[in-house]
mmCIF file of C-alpha atoms and ligand atoms in Angstrom:
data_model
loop_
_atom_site.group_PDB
_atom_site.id
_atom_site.type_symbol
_atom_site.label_atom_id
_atom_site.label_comp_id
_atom_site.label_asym_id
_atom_site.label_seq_id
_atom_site.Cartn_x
_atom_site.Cartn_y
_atom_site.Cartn_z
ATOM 1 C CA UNK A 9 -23.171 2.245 0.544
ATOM 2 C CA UNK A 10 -20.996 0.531 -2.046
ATOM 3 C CA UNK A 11 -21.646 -3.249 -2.397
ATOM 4 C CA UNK A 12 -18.650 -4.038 -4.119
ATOM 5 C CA UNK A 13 -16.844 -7.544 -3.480
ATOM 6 C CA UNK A 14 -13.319 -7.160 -3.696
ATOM 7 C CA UNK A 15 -10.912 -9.845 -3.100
ATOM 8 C CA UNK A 16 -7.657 -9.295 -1.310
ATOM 9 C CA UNK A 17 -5.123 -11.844 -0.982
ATOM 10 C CA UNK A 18 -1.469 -11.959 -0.390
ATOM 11 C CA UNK A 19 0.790 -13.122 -3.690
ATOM 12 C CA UNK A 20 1.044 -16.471 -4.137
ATOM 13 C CA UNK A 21 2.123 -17.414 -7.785
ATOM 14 C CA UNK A 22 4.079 -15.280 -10.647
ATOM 15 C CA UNK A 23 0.318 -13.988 -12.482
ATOM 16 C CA UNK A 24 -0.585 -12.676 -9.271
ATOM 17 C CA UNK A 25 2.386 -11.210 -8.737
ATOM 18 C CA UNK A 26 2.075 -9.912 -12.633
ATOM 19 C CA UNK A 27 -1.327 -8.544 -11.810
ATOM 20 C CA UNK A 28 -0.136 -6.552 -8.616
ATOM 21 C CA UNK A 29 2.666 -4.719 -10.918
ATOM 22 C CA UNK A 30 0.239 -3.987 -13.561
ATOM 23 C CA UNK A 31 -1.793 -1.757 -10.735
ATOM 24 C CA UNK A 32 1.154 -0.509 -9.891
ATOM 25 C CA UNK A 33 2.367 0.460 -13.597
ATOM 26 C CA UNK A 34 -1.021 2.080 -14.275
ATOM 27 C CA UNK A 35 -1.120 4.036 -10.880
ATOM 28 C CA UNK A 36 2.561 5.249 -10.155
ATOM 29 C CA UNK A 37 4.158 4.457 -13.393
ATOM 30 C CA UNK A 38 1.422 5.661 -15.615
ATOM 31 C CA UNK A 39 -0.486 7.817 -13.703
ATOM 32 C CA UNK A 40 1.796 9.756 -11.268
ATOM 33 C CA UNK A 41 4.543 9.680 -13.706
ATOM 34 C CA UNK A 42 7.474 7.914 -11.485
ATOM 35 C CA UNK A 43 10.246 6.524 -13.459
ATOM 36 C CA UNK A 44 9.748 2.166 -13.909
ATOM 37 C CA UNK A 45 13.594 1.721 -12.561
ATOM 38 C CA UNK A 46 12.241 3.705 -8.869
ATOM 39 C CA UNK A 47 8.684 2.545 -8.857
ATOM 40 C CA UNK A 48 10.025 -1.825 -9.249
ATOM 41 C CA UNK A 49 13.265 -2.194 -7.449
ATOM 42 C CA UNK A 50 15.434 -5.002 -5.357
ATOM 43 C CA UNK A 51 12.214 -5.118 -3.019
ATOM 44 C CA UNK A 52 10.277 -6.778 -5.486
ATOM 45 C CA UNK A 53 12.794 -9.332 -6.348
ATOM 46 C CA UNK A 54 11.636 -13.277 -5.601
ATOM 47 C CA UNK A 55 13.313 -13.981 -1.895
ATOM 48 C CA UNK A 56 13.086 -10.615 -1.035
ATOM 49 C CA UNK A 57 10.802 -11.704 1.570
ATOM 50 C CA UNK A 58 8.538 -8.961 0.634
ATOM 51 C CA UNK A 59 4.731 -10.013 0.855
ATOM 52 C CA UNK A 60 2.780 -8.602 -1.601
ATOM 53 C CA UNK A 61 -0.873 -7.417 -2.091
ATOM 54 C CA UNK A 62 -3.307 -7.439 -4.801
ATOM 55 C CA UNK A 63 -7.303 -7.161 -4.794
ATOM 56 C CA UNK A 64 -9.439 -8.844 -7.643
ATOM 57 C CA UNK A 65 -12.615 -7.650 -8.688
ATOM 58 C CA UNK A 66 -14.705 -9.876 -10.605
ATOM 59 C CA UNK A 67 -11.127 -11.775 -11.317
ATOM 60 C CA UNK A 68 -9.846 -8.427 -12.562
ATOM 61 C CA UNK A 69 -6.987 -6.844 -10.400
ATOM 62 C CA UNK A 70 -7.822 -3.554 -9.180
ATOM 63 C CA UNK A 71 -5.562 -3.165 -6.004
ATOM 64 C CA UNK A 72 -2.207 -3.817 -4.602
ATOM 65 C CA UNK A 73 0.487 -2.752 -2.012
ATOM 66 C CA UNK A 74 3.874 -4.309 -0.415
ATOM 67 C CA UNK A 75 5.000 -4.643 3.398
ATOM 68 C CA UNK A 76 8.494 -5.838 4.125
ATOM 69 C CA UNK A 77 10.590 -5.944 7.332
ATOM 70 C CA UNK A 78 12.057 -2.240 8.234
ATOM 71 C CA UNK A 79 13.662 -3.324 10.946
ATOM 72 C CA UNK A 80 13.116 -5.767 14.457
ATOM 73 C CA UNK A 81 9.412 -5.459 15.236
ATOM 74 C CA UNK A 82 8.878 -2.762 12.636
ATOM 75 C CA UNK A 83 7.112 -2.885 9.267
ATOM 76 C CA UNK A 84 7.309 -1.234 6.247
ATOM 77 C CA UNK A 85 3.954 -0.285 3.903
ATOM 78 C CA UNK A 86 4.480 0.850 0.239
ATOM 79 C CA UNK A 87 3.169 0.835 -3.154
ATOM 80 C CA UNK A 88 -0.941 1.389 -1.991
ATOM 81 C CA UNK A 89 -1.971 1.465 -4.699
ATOM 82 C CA UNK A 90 -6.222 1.538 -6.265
ATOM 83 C CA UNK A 91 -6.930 1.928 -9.819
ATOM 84 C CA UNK A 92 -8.881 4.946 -10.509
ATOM 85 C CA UNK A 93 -11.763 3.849 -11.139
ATOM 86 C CA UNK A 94 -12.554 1.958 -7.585
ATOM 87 C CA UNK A 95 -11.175 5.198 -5.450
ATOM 88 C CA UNK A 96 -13.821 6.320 -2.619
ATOM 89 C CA UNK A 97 -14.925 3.075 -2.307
ATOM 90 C CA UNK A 98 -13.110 2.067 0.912
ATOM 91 C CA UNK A 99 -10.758 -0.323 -1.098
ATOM 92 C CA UNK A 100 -7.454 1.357 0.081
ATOM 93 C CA UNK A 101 -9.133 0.854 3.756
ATOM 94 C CA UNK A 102 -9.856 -2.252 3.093
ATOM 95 C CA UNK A 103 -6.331 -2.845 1.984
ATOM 96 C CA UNK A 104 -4.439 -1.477 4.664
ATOM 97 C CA UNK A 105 -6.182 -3.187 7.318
ATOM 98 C CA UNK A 106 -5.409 -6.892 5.161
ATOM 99 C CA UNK A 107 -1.869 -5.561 5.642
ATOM 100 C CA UNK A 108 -2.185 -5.081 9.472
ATOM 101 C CA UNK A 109 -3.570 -8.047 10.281
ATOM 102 C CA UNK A 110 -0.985 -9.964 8.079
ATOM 103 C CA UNK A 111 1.494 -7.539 10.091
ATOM 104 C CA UNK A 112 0.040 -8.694 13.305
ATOM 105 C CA UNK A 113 0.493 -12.370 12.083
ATOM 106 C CA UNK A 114 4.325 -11.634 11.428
ATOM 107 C CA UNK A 115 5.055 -9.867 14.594
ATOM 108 C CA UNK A 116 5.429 -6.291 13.533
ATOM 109 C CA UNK A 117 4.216 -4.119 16.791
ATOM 110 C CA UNK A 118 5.225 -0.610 14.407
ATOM 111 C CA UNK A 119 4.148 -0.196 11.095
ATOM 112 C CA UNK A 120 5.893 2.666 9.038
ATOM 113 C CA UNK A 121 4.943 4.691 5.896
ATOM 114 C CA UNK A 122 6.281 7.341 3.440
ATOM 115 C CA UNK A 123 2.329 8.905 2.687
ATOM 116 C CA UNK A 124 2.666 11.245 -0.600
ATOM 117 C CA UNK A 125 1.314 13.923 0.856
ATOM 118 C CA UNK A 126 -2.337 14.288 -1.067
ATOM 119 C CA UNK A 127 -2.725 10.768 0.625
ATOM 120 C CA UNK A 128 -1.507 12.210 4.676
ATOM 121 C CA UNK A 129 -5.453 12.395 5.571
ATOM 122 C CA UNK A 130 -6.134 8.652 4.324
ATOM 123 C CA UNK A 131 -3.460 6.834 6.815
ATOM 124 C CA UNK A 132 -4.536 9.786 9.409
ATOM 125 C CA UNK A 133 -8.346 8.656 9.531
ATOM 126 C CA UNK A 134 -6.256 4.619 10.001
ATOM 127 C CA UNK A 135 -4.223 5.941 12.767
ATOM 128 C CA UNK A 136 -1.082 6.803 11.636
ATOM 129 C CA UNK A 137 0.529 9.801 12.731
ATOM 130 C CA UNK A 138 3.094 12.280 10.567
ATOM 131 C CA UNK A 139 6.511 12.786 11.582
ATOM 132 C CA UNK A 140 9.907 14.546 10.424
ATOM 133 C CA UNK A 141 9.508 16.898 7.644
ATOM 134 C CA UNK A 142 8.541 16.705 4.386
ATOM 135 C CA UNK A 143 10.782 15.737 1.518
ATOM 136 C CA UNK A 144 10.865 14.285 -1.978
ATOM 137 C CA UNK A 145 10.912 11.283 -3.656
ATOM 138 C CA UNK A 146 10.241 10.882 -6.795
ATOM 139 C CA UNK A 147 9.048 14.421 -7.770
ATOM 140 C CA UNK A 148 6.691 13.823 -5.212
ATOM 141 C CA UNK A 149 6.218 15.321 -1.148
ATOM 142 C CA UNK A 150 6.327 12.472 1.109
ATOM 143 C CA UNK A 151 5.918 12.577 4.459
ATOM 144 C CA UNK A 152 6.934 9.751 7.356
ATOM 145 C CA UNK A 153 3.908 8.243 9.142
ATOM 146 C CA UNK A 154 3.551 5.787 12.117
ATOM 147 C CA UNK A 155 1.355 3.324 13.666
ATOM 148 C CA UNK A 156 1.466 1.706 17.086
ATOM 149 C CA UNK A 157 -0.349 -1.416 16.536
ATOM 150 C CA UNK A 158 -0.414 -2.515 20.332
ATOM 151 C CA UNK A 159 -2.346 0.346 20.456
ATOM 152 C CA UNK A 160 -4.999 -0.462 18.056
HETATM 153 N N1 LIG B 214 -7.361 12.795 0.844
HETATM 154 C C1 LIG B 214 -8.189 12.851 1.932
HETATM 155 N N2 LIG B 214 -8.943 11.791 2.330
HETATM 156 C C2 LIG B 214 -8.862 10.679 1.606
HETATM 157 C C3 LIG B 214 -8.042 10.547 0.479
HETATM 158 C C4 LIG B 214 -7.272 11.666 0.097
HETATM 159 N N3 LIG B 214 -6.450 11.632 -0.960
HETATM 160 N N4 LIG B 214 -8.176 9.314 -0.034
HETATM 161 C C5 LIG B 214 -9.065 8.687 0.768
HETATM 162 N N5 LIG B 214 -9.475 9.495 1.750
HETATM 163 C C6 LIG B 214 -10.409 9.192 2.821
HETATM 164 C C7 LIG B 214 -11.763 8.828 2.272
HETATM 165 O O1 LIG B 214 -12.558 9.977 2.088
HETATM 166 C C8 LIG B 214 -12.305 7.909 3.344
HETATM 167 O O2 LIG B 214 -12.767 8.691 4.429
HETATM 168 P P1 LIG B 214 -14.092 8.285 5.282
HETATM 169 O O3 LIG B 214 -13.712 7.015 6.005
HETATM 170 O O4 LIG B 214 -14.284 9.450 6.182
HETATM 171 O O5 LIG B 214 -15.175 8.054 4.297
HETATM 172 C C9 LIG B 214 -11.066 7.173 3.816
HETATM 173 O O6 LIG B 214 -9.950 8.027 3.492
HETATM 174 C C10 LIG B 214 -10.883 5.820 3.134
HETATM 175 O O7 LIG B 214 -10.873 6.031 1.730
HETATM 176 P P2 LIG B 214 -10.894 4.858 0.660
HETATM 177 O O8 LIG B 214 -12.120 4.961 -0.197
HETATM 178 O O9 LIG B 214 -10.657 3.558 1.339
HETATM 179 O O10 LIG B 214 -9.618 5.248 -0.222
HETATM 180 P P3 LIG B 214 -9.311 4.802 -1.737
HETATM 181 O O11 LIG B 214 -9.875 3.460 -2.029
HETATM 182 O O12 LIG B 214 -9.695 5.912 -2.631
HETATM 183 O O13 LIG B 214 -7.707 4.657 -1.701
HETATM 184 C C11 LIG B 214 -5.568 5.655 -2.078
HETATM 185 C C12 LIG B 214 -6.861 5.708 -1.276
HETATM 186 C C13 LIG B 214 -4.620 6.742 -1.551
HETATM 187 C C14 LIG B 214 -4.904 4.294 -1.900
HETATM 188 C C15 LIG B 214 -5.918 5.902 -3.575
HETATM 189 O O14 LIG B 214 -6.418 7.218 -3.719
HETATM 190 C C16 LIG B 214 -4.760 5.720 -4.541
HETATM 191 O O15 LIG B 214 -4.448 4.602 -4.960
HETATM 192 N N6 LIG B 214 -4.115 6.829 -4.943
HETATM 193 C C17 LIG B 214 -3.038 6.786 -5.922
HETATM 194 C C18 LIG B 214 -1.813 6.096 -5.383
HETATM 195 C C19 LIG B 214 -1.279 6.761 -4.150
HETATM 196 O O16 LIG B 214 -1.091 7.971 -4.099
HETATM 197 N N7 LIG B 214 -1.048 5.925 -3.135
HETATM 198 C C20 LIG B 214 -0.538 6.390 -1.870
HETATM 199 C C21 LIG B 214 0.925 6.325 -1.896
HETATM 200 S S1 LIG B 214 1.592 6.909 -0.354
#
């Protein structure tokens, strides 16, 4: 049993916000090789009304992820992202369900997803269920996943 304390907040200020993108740099950017001008775009802008994630450990950030609106009642999850180094932990657990209770808060009842692929099994074991077929983004296989959370 892990006994890490993370902390996971929404963004608040510009050096949390600054410490969620340099997760995301070293996971997607650096890591998974996505181009910068994919991996940051218009959703990250201030006023998007994007709320963003990031998890401190020991005042270090070592997590983040997005939701925004998708459409009426339905919610959009991106950019989950866990440094190396704290994976198999239950972090990126821990993360999504910060996310859908701050999706219950704002009304979503659907939550969407594009999993990369390697990740389907992580959002199944949350509840989320594949759809559509796979495709690419990025240089990477996505696939669509859902979540009913009036079901949960
Ligand atoms: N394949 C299969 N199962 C996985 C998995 C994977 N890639 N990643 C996690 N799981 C399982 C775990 O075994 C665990 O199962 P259990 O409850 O039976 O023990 C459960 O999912 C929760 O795992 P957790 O430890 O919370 O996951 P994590 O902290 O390692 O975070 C990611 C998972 C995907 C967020 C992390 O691997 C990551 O950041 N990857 C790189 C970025 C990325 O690909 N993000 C997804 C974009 S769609």
């Amino acid at each position: 049993m892990n006994q890490t304390t993370y902390q996971i907040q929404s963004v608040n200020n510009e050096k949390e916000m600054a410490d969620a993108l340099s997760v995301r740099k070293a996971v997607f950017i650096v890591e998974q090789e996505v181009p910068a001008d994919l991996e940051i775009d218009a959703h990250d802008e201030a006023n998007s009304g994007t709320i963003h994630f990031v998890v401190y450990k020991e005042e270090q950030p070592v997590g983040a992820s997005r939701l925004r609106t998708y459409a009426p009642g339905v919610g959009k999850i991106e950019r989950v992202a866990v440094l190396q180094s704290e994976r198999g932990t239950g972090l990126g657990r821990q993360i999504m369900m910060a996310m859908e209770e701050t999706a219950q808060d704002q009304g979503y009842e659907t939550l969407k997803l594009n999993a990369q692929t390697h990740a389907q099994r992580f959002y199944e074991k949350l509840g989320y269920e594949a759809y559509g077929d796979i495709f690419d983004d990025a240089g990477i296989e996505h696939i669509a996943m859902v979540k009913n959370l009036r079901e949960k």
